[in-house]
XYZ file of C-alpha atoms in Angstrom:
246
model
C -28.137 -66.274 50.484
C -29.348 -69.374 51.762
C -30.068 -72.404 49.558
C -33.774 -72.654 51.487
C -35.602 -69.756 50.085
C -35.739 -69.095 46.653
C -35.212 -66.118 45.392
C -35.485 -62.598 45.292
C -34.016 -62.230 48.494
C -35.094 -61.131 51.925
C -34.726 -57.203 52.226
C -31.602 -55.891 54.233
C -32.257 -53.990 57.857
C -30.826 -50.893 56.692
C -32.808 -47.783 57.870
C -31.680 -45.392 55.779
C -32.608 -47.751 52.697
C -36.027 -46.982 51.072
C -38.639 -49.549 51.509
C -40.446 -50.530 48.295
C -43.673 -49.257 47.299
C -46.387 -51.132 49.904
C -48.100 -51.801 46.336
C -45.851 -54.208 45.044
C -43.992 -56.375 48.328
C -41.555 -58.252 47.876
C -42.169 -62.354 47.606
C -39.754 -65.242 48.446
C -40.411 -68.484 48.972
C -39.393 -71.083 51.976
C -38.133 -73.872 50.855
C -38.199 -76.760 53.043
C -34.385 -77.214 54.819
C -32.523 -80.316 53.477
C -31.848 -81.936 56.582
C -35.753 -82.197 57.371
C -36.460 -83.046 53.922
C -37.218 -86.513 55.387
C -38.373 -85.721 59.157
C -41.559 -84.095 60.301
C -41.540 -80.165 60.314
C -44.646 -79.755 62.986
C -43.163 -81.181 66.226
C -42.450 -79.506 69.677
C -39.227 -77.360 68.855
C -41.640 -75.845 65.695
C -42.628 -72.504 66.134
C -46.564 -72.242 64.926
C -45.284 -74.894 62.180
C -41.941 -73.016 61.301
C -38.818 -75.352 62.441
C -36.003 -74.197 63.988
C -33.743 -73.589 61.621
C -36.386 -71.126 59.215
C -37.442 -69.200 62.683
C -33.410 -68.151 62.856
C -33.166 -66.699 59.477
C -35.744 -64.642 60.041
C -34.372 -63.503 62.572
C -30.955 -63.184 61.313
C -32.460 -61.643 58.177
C -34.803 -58.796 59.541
C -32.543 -57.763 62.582
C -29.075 -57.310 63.737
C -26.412 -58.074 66.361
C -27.311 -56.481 69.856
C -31.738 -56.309 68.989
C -34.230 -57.316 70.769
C -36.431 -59.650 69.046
C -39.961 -60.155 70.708
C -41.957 -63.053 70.724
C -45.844 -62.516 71.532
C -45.773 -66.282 72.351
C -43.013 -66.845 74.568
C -41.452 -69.523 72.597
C -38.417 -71.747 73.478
C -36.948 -71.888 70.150
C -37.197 -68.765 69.017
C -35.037 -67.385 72.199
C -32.510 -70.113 71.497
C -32.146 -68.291 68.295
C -32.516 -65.303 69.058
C -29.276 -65.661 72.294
C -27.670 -68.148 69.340
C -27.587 -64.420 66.887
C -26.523 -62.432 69.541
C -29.745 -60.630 69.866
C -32.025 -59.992 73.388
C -35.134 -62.051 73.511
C -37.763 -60.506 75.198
C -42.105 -61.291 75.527
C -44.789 -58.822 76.661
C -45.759 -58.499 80.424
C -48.870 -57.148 82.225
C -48.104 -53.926 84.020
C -52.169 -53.007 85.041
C -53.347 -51.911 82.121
C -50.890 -51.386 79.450
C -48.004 -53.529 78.432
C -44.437 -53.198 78.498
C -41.318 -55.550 77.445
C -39.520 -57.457 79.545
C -35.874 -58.747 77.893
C -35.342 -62.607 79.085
C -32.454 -63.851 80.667
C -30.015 -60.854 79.854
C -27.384 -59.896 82.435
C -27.103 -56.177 82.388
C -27.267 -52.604 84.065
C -30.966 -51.662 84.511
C -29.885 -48.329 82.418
C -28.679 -50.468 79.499
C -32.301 -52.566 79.716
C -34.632 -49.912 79.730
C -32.519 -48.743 76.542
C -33.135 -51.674 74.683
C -36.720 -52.189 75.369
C -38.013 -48.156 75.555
C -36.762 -47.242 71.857
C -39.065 -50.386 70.781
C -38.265 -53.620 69.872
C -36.696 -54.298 66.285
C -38.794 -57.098 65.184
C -41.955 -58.768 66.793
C -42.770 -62.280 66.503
C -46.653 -63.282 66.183
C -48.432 -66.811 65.214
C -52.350 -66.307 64.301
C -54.572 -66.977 64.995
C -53.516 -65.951 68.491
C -54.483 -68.495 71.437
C -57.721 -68.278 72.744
C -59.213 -66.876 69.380
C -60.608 -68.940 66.871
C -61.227 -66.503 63.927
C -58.935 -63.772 62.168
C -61.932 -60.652 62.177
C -60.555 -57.367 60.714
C -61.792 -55.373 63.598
C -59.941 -57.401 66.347
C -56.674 -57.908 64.196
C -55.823 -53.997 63.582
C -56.821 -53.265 67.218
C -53.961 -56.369 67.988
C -51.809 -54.580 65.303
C -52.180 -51.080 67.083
C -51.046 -52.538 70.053
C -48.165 -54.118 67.972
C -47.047 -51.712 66.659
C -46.361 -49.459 69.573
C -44.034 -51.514 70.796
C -41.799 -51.420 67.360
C -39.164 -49.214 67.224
C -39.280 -46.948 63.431
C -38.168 -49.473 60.839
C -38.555 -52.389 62.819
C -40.720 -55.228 61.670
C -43.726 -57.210 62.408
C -43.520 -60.906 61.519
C -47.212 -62.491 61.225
C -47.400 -66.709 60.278
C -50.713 -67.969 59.320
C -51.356 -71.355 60.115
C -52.194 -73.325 57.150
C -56.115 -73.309 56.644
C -58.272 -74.172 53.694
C -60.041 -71.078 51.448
C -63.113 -70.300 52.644
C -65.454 -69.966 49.383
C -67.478 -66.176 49.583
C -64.905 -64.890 51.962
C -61.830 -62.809 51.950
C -59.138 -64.584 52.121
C -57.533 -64.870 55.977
C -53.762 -63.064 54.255
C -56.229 -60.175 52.944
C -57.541 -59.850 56.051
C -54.221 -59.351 58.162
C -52.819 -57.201 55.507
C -56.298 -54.669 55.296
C -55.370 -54.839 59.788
C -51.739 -53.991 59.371
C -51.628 -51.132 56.765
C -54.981 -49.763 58.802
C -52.500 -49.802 61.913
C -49.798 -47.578 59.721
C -47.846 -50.735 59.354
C -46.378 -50.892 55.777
C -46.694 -54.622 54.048
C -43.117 -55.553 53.026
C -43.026 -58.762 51.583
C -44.814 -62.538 51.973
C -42.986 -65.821 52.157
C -44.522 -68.667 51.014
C -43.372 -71.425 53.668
C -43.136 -75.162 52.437
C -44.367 -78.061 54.376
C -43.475 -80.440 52.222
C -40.480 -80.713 49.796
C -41.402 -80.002 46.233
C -41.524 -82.499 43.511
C -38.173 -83.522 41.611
C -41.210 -83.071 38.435
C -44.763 -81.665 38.104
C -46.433 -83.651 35.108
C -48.622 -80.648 35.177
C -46.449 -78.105 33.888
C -45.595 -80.483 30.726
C -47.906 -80.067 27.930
C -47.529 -84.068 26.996
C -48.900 -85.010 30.367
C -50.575 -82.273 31.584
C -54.153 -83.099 30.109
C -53.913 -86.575 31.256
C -52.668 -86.030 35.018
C -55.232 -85.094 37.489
C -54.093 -82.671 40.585
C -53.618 -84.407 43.968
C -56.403 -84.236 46.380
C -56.928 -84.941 49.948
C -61.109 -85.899 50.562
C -61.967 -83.682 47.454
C -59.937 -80.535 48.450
C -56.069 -79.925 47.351
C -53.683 -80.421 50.141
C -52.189 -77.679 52.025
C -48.590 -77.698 51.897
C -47.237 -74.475 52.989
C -48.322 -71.450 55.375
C -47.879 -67.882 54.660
C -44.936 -65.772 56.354
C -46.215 -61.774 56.096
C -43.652 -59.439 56.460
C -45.236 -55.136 58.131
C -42.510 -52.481 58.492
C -43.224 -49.624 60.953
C -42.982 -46.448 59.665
C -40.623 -43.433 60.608
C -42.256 -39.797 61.259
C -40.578 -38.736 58.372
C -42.807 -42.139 56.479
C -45.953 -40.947 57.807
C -45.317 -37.502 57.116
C -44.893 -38.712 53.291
C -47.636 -41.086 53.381
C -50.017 -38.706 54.632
């Protein structure tokens, strides 16, 4: 376990272990790492606000040895990584009008690639809102997810980071809304991670009945300050899953 998320823990890759009940996911939280603790987290080598160091446990924590780990945007670090782990990057390529994977930068027999990349990929990688959209709408999401989640293998995993956005009052809340698009695309929701931008507080006067009356919560021009972004977590299901489900 690492000392940068809290626990409970991030579930094991195991396929023959039983996911828990879609009802109740499992939640972590990201702590931030200790040797950013006093450097910026957003800068180039960030991955849609997720540094380095978080993007490869994920990775190492959702896949194993010899995957291939897909990345809808294409991203530097998260190929570093994933070669780092000893897993097969790959992104998503035109091919008229359907899409197929494409590993990056592996050395091997065409037999062995087409291997890797036609049983489905064993986790996918995506940052919303995706470019070129600047709204999460149910109806666009699970027609994104549907095309997601063909190209997951059974028991892989879809990764999804939000970036950080205030609540909109009236509205469902931007999470709800990629959840409601997943589980309509027969993905199963398996857990959310909290991710921390900003180290918490040694103290919280809040949480202390002798101060917390007299201390007022932080705000930034009236609103509170957003200091993480949400990490969801969508298994695909097996036939045998769906059969159940249904």
């Amino acid at each position: 376990m690492s000392a940068d998320v809290a626990t409970p823990p991030m579930p094991q890759t195991d396929l023959h272990t039983a996911d828990p009940s879609p009802e109740r996911p499992r939640v972590g939280l990201f702590l931030v790492p200790a040797h950013l603790r006093r450097a910026p987290l957003a800068d180039a080598a960030s991955w849609h606000g997720l540094d380095p160091h978080r993007v490869a446990w994920l990775i190492r924590h959702y896949t194993r040895a010899g995957d291939v780990v897909l990345d809808l945007d294409a991203h530097p670090s998260v190929a570093r990584a994933a070669r780092y782990l000893h897993r097969h990057p790959a992104i998503v390529v035109a091919d008229g009008d359907t899409h197929r994977v494409r590993l990056t930068g592996v050395r091997a027999r065409p037999t062995r690639v087409r291997r890797l990349t036609e049983a489905g990929v064993s986790l996918l990688l995506a940052g919303l809102p995706q470019p070129g959209g600047d709204r999460l709408g149910l109806h666009a999401l699970t027609e994104a997810t549907h095309q997601w989640r063909r190209l997951v293998r059974p028991g892989g995993f879809v990764l999804t980071v939000l970036a950080p956005a205030p609540p909109q009052p009236g509205r469902v809340s931007r999470r709800s809304t990629v959840i409601a698009a997943a589980r309509a695309a027969g993905l199963r929701y398996h857990q959310h991670l909290p991710a921390l931008l900003v180290p918490l507080p040694a103290t919280e006067p809040r949480t202390d009945p002798a101060t917390a009356a007299d201390t007022r919560p932080a705000l930034l021009d009236g609103r509170h300050a957003l200091i993480h972004l949400d990490v969801l977590a969508f298994r695909s299901t097996t036939t045998d899953q769906e059969a159940t489900d249904a």
